[in-house]
Short mmCIF file of C-alpha atoms in Angstrom, two decimals:
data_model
loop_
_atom_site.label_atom_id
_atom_site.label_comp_id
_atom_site.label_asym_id
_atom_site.label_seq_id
_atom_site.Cartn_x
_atom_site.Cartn_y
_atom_site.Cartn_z
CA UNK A 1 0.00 0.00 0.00
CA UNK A 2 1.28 3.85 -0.92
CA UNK A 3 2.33 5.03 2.17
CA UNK A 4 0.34 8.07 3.02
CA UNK A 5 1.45 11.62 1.82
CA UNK A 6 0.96 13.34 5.71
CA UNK A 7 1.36 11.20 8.39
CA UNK A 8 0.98 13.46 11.71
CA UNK A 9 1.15 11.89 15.52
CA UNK A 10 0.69 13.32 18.46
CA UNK A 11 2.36 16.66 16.92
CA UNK A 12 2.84 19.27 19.52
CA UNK A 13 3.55 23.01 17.78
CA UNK A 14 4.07 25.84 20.23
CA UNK A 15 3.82 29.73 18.66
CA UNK A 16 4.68 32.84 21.01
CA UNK A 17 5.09 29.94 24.20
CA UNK A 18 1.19 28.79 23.30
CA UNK A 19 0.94 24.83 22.16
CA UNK A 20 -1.02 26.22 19.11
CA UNK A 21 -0.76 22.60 18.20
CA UNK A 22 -1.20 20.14 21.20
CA UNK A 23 -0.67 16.76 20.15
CA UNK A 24 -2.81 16.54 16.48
CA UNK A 25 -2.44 13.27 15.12
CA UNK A 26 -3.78 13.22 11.14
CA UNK A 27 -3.52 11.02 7.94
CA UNK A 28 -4.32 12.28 4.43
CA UNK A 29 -3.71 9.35 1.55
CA UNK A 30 -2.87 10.56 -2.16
CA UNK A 31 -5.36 11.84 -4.12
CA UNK A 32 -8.02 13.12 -0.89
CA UNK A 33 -9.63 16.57 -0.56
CA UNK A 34 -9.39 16.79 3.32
CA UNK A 35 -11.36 19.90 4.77
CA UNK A 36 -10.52 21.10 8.45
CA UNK A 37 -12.87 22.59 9.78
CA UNK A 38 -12.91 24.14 13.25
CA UNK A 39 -13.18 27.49 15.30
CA UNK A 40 -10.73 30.56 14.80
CA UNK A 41 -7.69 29.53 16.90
CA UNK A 42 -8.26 25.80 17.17
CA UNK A 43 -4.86 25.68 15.26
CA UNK A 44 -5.91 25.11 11.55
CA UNK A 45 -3.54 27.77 9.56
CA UNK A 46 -0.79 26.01 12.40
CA UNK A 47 -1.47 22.39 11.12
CA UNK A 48 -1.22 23.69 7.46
CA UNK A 49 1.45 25.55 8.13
CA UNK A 50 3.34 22.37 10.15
CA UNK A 51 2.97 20.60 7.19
CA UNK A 52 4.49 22.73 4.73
CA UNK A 53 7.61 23.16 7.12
CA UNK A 54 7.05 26.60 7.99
CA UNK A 55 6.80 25.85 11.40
CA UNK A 56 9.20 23.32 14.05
CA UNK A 57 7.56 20.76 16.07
CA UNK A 58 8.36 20.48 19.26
CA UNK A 59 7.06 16.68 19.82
CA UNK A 60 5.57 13.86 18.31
CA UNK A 61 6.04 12.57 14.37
CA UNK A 62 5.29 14.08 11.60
CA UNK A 63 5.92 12.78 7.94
CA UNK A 64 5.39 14.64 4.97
CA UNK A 65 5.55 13.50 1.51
CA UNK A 66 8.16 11.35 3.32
CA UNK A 67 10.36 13.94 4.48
CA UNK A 68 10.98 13.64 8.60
CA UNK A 69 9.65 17.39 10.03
CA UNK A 70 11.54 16.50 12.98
CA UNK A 71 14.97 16.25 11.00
CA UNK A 72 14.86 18.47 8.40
CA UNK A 73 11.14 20.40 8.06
CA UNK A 74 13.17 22.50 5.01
CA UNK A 75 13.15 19.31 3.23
CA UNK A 76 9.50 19.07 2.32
CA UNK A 77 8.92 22.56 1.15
CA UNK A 78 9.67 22.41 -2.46
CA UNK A 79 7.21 19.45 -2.43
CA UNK A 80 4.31 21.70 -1.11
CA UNK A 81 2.33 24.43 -2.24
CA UNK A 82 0.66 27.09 0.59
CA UNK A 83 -2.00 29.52 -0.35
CA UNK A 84 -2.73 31.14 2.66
CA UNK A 85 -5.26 34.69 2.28
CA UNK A 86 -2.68 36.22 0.08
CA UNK A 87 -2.26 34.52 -3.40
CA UNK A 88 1.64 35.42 -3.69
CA UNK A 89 1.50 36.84 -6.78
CA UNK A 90 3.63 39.74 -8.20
CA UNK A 91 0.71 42.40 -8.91
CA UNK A 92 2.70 44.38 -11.70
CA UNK A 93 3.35 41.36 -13.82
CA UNK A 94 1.06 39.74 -15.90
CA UNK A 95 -0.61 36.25 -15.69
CA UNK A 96 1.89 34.31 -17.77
CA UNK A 97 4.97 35.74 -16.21
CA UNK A 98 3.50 34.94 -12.73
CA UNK A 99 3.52 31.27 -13.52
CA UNK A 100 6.48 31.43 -15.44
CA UNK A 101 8.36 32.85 -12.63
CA UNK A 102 7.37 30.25 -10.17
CA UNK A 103 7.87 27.65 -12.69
CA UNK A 104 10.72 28.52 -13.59
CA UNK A 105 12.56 28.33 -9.63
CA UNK A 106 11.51 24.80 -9.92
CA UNK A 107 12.92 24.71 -13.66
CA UNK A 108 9.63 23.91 -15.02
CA UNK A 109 9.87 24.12 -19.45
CA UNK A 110 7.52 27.04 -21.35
CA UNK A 111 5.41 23.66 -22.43
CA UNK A 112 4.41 22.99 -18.18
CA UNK A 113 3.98 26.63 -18.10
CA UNK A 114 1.78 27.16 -20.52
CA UNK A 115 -0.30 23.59 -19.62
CA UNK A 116 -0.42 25.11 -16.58
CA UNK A 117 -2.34 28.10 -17.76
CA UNK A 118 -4.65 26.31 -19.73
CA UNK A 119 -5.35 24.06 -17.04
CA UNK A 120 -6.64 27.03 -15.33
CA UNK A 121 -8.16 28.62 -17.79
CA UNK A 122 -6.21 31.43 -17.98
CA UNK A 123 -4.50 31.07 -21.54
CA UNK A 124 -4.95 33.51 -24.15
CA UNK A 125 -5.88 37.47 -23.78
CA UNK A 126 -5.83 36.75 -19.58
CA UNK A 127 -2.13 35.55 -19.59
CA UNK A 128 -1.01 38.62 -20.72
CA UNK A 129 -3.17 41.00 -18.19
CA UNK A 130 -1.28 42.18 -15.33
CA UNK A 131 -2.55 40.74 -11.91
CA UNK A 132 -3.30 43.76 -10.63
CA UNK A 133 -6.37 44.14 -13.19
CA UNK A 134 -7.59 40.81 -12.24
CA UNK A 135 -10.77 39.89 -10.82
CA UNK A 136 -10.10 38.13 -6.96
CA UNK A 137 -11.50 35.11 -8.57
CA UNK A 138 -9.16 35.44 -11.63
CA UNK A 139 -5.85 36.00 -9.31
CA UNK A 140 -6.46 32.98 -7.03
CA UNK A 141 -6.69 31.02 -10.39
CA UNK A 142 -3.59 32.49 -11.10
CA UNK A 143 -1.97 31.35 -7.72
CA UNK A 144 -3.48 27.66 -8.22
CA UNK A 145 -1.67 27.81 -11.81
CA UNK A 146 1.37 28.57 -10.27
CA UNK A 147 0.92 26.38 -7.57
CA UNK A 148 0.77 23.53 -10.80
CA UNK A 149 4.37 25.35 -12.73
CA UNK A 150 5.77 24.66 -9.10
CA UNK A 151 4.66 20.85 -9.43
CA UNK A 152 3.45 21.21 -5.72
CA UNK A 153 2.11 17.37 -4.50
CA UNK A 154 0.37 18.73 -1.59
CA UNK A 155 -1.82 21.44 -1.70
CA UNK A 156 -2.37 22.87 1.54
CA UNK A 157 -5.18 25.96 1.20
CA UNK A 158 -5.81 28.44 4.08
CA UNK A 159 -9.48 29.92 3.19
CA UNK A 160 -9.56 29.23 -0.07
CA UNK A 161 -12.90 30.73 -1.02
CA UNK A 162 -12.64 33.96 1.08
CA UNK A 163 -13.12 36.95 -0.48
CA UNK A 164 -14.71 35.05 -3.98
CA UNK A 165 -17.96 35.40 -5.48
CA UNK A 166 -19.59 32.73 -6.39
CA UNK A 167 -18.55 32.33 -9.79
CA UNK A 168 -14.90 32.40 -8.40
CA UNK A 169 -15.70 29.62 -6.09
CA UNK A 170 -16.80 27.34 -8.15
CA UNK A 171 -13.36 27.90 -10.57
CA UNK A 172 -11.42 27.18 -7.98
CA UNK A 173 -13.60 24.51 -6.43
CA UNK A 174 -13.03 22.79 -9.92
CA UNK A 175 -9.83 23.53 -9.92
CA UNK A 176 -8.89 21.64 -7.14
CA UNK A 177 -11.03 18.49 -7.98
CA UNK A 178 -9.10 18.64 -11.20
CA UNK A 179 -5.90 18.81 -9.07
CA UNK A 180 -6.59 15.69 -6.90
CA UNK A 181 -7.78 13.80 -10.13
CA UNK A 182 -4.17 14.47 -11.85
CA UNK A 183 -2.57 13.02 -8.52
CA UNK A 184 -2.20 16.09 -5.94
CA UNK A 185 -3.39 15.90 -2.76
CA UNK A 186 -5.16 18.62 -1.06
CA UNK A 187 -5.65 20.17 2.42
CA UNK A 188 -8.60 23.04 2.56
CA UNK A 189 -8.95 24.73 5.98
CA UNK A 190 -12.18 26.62 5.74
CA UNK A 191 -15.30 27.89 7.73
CA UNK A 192 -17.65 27.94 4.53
CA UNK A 193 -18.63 24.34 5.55
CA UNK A 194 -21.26 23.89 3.22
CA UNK A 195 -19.17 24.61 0.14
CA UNK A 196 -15.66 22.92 1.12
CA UNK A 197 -17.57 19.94 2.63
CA UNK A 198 -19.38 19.42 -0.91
CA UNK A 199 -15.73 19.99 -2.13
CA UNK A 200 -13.88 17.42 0.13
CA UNK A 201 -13.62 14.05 0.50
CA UNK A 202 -12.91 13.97 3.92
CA UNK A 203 -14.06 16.38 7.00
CA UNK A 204 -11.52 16.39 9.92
CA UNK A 205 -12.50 18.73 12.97
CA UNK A 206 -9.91 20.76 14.42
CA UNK A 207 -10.22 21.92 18.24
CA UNK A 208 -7.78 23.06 21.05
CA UNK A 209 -5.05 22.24 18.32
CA UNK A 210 -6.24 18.84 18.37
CA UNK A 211 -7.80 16.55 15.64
CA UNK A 212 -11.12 15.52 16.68
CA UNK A 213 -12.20 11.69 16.43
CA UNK A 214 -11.04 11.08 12.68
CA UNK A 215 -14.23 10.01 10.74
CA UNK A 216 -14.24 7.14 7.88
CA UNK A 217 -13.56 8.67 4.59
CA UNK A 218 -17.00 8.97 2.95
CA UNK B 1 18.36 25.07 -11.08
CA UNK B 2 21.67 26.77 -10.22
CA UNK B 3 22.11 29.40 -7.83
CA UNK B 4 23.38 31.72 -10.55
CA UNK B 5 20.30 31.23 -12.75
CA UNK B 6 17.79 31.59 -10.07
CA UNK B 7 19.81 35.04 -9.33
CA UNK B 8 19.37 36.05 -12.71
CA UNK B 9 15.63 34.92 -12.60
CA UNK B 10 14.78 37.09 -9.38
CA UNK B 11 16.66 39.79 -10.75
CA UNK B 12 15.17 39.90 -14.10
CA UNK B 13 11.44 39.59 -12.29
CA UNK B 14 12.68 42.75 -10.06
CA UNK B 15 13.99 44.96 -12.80
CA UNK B 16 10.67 43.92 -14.91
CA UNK B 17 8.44 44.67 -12.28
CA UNK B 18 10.50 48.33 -12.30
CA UNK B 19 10.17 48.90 -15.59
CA UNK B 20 6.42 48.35 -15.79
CA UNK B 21 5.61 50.36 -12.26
CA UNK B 22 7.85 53.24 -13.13
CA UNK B 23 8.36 53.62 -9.54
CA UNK B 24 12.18 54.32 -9.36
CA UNK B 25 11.91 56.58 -12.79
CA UNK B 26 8.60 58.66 -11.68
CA UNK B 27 9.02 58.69 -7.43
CA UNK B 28 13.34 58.03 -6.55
CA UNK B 29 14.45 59.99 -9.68
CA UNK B 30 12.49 62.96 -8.88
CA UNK B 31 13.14 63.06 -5.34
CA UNK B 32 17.00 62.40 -5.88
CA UNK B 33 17.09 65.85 -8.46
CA UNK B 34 14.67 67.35 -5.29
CA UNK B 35 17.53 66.47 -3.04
CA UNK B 36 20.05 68.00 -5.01
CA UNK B 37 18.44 70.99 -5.46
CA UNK B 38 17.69 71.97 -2.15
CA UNK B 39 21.63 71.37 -1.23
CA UNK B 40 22.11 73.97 -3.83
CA UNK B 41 19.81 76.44 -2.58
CA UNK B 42 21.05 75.70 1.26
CA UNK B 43 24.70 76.05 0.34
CA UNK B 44 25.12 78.19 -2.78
CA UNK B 45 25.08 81.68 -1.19
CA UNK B 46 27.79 80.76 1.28
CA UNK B 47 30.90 82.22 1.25
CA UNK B 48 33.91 80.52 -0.73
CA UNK B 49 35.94 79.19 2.09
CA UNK B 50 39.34 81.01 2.76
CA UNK B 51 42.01 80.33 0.26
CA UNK B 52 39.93 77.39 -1.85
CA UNK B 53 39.99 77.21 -5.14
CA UNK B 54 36.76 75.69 -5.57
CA UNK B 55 32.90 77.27 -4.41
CA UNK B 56 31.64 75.93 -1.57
CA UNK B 57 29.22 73.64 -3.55
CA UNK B 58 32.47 72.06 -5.94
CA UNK B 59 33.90 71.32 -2.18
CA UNK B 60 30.89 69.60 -1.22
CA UNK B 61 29.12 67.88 -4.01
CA UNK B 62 30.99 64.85 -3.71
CA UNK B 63 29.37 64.12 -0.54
CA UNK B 64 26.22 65.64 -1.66
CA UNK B 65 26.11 63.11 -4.54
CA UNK B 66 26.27 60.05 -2.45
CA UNK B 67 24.33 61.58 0.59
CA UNK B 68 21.44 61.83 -2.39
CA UNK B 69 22.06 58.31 -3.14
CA UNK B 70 21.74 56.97 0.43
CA UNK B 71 18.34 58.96 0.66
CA UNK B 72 17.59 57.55 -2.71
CA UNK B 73 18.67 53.59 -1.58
CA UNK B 74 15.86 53.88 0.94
CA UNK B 75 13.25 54.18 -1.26
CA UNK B 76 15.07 51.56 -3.63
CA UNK B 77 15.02 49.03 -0.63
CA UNK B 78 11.75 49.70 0.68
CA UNK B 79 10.37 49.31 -3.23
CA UNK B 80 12.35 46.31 -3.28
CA UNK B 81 10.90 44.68 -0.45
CA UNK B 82 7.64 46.21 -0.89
CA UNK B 83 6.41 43.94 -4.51
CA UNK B 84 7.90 41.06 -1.79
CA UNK B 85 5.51 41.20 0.91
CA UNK B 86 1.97 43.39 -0.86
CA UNK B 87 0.29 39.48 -1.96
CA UNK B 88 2.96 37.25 0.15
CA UNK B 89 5.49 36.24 -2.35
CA UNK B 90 8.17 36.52 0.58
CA UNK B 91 6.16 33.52 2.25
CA UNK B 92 6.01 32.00 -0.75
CA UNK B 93 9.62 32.02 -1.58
CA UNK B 94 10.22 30.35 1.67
CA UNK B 95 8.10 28.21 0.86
CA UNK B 96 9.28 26.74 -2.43
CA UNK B 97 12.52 27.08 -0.65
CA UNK B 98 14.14 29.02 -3.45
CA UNK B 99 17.89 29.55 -2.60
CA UNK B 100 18.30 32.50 -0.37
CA UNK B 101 22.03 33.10 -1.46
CA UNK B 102 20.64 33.39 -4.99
CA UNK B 103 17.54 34.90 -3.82
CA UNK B 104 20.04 37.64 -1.97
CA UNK B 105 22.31 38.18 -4.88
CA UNK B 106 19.29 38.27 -7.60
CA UNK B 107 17.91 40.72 -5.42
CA UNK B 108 20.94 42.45 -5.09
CA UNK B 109 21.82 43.00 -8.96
CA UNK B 110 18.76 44.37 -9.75
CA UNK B 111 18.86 47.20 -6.43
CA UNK B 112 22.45 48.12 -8.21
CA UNK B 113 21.39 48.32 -11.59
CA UNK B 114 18.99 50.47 -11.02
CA UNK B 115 21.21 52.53 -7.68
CA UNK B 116 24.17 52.73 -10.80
CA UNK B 117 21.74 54.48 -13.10
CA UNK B 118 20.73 56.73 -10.27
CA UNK B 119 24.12 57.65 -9.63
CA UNK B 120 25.44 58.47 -12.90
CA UNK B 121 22.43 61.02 -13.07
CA UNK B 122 23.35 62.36 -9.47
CA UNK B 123 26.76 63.00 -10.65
CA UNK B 124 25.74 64.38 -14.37
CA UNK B 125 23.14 66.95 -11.84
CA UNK B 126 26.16 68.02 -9.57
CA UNK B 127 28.28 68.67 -12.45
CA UNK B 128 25.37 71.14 -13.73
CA UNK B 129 23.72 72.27 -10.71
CA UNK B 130 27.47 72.86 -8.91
CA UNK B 131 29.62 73.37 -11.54
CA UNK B 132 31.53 70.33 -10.68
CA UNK B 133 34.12 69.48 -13.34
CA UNK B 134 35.18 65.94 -14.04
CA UNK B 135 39.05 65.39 -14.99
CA UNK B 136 40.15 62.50 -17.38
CA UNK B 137 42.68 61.28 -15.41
CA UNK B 138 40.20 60.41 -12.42
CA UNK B 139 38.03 58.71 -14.49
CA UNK B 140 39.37 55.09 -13.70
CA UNK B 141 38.58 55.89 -10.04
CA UNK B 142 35.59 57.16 -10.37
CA UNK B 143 34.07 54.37 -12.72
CA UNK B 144 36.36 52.25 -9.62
CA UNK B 145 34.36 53.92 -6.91
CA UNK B 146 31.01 53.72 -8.39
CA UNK B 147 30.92 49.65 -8.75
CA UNK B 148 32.30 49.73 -5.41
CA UNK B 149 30.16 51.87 -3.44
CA UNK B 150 27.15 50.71 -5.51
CA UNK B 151 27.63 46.83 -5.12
CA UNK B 152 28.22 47.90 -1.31
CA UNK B 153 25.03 50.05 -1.07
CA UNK B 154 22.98 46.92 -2.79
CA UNK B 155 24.30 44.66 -0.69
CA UNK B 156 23.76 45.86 2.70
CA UNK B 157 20.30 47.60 1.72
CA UNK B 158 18.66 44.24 0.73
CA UNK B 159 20.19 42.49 3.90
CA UNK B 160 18.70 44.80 6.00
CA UNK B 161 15.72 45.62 3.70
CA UNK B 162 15.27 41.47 4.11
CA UNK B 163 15.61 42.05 8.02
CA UNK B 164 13.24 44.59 7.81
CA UNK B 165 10.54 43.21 5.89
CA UNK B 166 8.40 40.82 8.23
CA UNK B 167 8.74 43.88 11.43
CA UNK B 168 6.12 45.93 12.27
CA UNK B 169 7.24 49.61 11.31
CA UNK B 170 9.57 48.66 8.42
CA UNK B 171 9.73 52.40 6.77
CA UNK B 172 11.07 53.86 10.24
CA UNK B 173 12.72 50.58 11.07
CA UNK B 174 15.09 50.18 7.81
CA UNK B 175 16.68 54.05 8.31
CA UNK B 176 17.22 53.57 11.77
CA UNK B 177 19.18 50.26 10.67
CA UNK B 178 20.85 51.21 7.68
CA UNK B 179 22.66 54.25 7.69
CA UNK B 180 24.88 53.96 10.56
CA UNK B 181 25.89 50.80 8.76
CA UNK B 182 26.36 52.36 5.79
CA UNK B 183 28.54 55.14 7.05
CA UNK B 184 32.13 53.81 5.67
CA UNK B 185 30.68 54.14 1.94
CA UNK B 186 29.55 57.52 2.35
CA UNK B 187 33.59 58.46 3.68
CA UNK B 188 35.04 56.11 1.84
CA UNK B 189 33.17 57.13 -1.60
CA UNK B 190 33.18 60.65 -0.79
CA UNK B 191 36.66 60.69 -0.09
CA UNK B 192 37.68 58.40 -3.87
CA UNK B 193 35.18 61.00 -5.55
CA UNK B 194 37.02 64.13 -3.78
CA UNK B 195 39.99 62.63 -5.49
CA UNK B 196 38.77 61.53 -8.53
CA UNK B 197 37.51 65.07 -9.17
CA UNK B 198 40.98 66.86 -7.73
CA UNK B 199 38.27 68.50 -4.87
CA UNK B 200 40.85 70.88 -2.83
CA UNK B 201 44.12 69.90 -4.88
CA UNK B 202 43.58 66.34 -3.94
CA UNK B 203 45.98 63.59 -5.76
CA UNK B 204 44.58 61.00 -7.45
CA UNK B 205 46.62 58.28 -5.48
CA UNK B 206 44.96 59.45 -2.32
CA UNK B 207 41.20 58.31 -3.80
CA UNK B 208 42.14 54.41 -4.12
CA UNK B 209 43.09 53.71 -0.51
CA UNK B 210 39.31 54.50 -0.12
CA UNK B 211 38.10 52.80 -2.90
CA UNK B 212 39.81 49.61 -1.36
CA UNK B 213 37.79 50.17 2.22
CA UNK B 214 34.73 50.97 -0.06
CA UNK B 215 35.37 47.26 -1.90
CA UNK B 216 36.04 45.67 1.36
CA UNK B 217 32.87 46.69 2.93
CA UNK B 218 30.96 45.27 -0.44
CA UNK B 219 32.82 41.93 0.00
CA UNK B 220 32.16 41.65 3.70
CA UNK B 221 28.39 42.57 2.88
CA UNK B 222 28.10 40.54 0.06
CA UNK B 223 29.31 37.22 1.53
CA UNK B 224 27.03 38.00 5.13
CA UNK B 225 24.25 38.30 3.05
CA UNK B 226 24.96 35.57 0.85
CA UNK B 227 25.03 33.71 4.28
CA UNK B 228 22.38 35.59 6.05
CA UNK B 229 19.85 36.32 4.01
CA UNK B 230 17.80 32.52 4.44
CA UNK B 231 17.98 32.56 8.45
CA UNK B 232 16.79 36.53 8.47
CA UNK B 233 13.98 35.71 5.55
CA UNK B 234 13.06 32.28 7.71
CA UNK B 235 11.16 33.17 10.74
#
C-alpha cells in the first residue's frame, strides 16, 4: 500500500510559548480533498502551516511527503504548495509571467507553463493581463496555476474561497477536484462548511489544536 | 536550477516589475534631483571658504552626490521589499525554498542596476547644478568607486531591507538600521570621488586607498548576506 502523503502523531507546535498545536495526530492518503474545519484559533492555519515546514515541532512525528519534520522540516517545502489569504503573486506582472516565474525556480519548461495556464483557464488574452487588473477570482486562479508550474504534490489551502464570489468559487472549487484527479493531494482549511464539505472528501475537525475523532472517509 | 540562474531569474522579475511600475523613474528619480536641489539652494550663497579654489558647492558635491544616493537607496530598498511582501510572495519564496544566497544576490543585482543608473544622473546633476568638473585622469577611479560603493550600497540595503521586511514599522525601522551601517561608503566614496575630481588639490593616489575600504565593505556585505539572508527571511 502507498504510504500516506501526511502522516501526523501526536504533533505538539508551540507559537509565542502557546501549544497552538497540542498533540494533532492526522492522515491524508494521495489523491483526498481533506477539509478542516474548526473554530478561529483551534490551530488550523498552524497544522497547514506544520505541514508545509514553515513551522518546528516540538514533539511527536510528523511525515510529509516522506520527508521527517523532525529532521529536516526544510526538506519538504519544495514538495508543497501554501496559499494562505494572500495569493503570492507579483501584482505588476502579468498572468503568464507569474507562472512562469514560479515555474521557472523549480525549472519547469515554457510547455508545463503554458499547460499550466490552460489548465486554469487562464490562456490567451488573460495571460497577458497584469494581476493587478484581475478579478479576486481570476488572481487565485492564477496562484493555483502557479501552484501547478511549481509541481506542488500537496496542496495545503488556508481559506480558499474567502473573499470570492460565487462564480470564483466554483473555478477554484473545480480547480482543485481537477488537481486531486491528476494526482495532488489537497488540504482546505475553511469555515464555509457547506461549500468545502461538498468539495472534500474527507471532513476532519480541528479543536484546542487537536484533531477531533477522525471520521471514515465517505 | 543553479544558484546563478535563479539570481538572474529574481533579478530579471525585479527589474521587470521596475520597468512596468515606473516607480524608481517617476518617485526616486524625482526626489534624488529634489535632493540636489535643495543642497544647492542651502549652500550656494555661502561664502567661498578662505584660500579654496573651488565654491563651496564644488567642495561639497561629492558628498552631496552620495548623501542623495543613500536617501535615494531607501526608497530603492523599501520598493524592493515592498512587490515582496503586498500578496505574500516573501512567504512563498520560503516556501518553495528558493535559494536565499541566490535569492540575496538576484535581489541584489537588480537594487544596483537600477542605484548605478541613479548615480550616474546624481553626478551628471552636480556637475550642472554645482559646476563640478570631471578630470580625465580620475576617471578610472571614479568608474572604480562607483561599482564599489554601488555593489556595497545593494548589498547591505537588501540584507537589511530582508531584516526589515516581516517587522512591524519597516519604513522607520530600515533608516534607523541602515545608515549607521552604511557610514564607511559615504567616507570612503566621498573621499575616492574628492579625489577623482581633484576636490581641494587632492591627488589621485589618495582616492584608491578609499576605494579599497569601499570594496572591502561590499565583500564583507556581500558574503554576510549571501550567508544571512535565508535565516533573516526564515522566521
Amino acid at each position: 500500500m502507498e504510504s500516506p502523503v501526511v502522516e501526523l502523531d501526536g504533533v505538539v507546535a508551540v507559537l509565542g510559548g502557546f501549544p497552538a498545536l497540542a498533540g494533532a495526530t492526522l492522515t491524508v492518503q494521495r489523491s483526498e480533498i481533506v477539509l478542516l474545519r474548526g473554530p478561529n484559533g483551534a490551530g488550523k492555519t498552524t497544522l497547514l502551516r506544520v505541514c508545509a515546514g514553515l513551522v518546528p515541532i516540538a514533539r511527536g512525528q510528523a511525515t510529509v511527503l516522506g520527508c521527517d519534520l523532525a529532521v529536516d522540516r526544510a526538506q519538504v517545502r519544495p514538495l508543497v504548495g501554501l496559499l494562505g489569504h494572500r495569493n503570492g503573486l507579483y501584482l505588476d506582472l502579468s498572468v503568464q509571467e507569474n507562472v512562469r516565474f514560479w515555474g521557472a525556480t523549480v525549472g519547469a519548461t515554457p510547455l508545463e507553463v503554458d499547460a499550466a495556464l490552460e489548465r486554469l483557464g487562464l490562456a490567451g488574452r488573460l495571460a497577458g493581463l497584469s494581476v493587478r487588473r484581475l478579478s479576486a477570482g481570476q488572481q487565485r486562479r492564477t496562484a493555483l496555476a502557479c501552484l501547478v508550474a511549481r509541481r506542488a504534490q500537496l496542496w495545503l489551502l488556508d481559506e480558499p474561497h474567502a473573499g470570492l464570489d460565487a462564480a470564483a468559487r466554483d473555478e477554484v472549487d473545480a480547480t482543485l477536484r481537477q488537481a486531486a484527479a491528476a494526482g495532488a493531494t489537497v488540504v482546505v482549511a475553511s469555515h464555509e462548511l457547506e461549500r468545502a464539505g461538498a468539495l472534500a472528501t474527507r471532513c476532519v475537525h480541528v479543536v484546542g489544536g487537536q484533531i477531533e475523532a477522525e471520521p471514515v472517509p465517505r | 536550477m543553479t544558484s546563478w540562474r535563479i539570481a538572474r531569474l529574481v533579478a530579471g522579475k525585479d527589474l521587470r516589475i521596475e520597468w512596468r511600475s515606473r516607480v524608481a523613474l517617476n518617485q526616486v528619480l524625482p526626489f534624488a534631483a529634489v535632493v540636489m536641489v535643495m543642497f544647492a539652494f542651502a549652500l550656494d550663497r555661502l561664502p567661498r571658504p578662505a584660500g579654496a579654489e573651488d565654491s563651496l558647492l564644488e567642495s561639497v558635491a561629492p558628498g552631496l552626490v552620495w548623501l542623495a544616493s543613500l536617501f535615494s537607496l531607501l526608497l530603492l530598498v523599501q520598493r524592493a521589499f515592498a512587490v515582496e511582501t503586498d500578496d505574500g510572495a516573501l512567504d512563498a519564496l520560503r516556501v518553495a525554498r528558493v535559494d536565499a544566497g541566490a535569492l540575496f544576490w538576484g535581489k541584489t543585482l537588480a537594487l544596483a542596476a537600477q542605484l548605478a543608473v541613479l548615480e550616474a544622473l546624481l553626478l551628471v546633476t552636480a556637475v550642472l547644478l554645482y559646476g563640478t568638473e570631471v578630470r580625465a585622469s580620475g576617471v578610472v577611479l571614479l568608474i572604480a568607486t562607483w561599482v564599489a560603493a554601488t555593489f556595497g550600497l545593494a548589498s547591505v540595503g537588501t540584507l537589511y531591507g530582508g531584516l526589515a521586511a516581516g517587522a512591524r514599522g519597516r519604513e522607520t525601522l530600515l533608516p534607523l538600521l541602515l545608515l549607521p551601517v552604511v557610514a564607511p561608503v559615504l567616507i570612503g566614496a566621498t573621499r575616492a570621488v574628492e579625489a577623482a575630481l581633484g576636490t581641494g588639490g587632492t591627488a589621485i593616489a589618495d582616492g584608491w586607498p578609499w576605494v579599497g575600504v569601499v570594496a572591502v565593505f561590499a565583500v564583507v556585505f556581500g558574503a554576510g548576506g549571501t550567508l544571512a539572508f535565508g535565516p533573516l527571511i526564515d522566521e
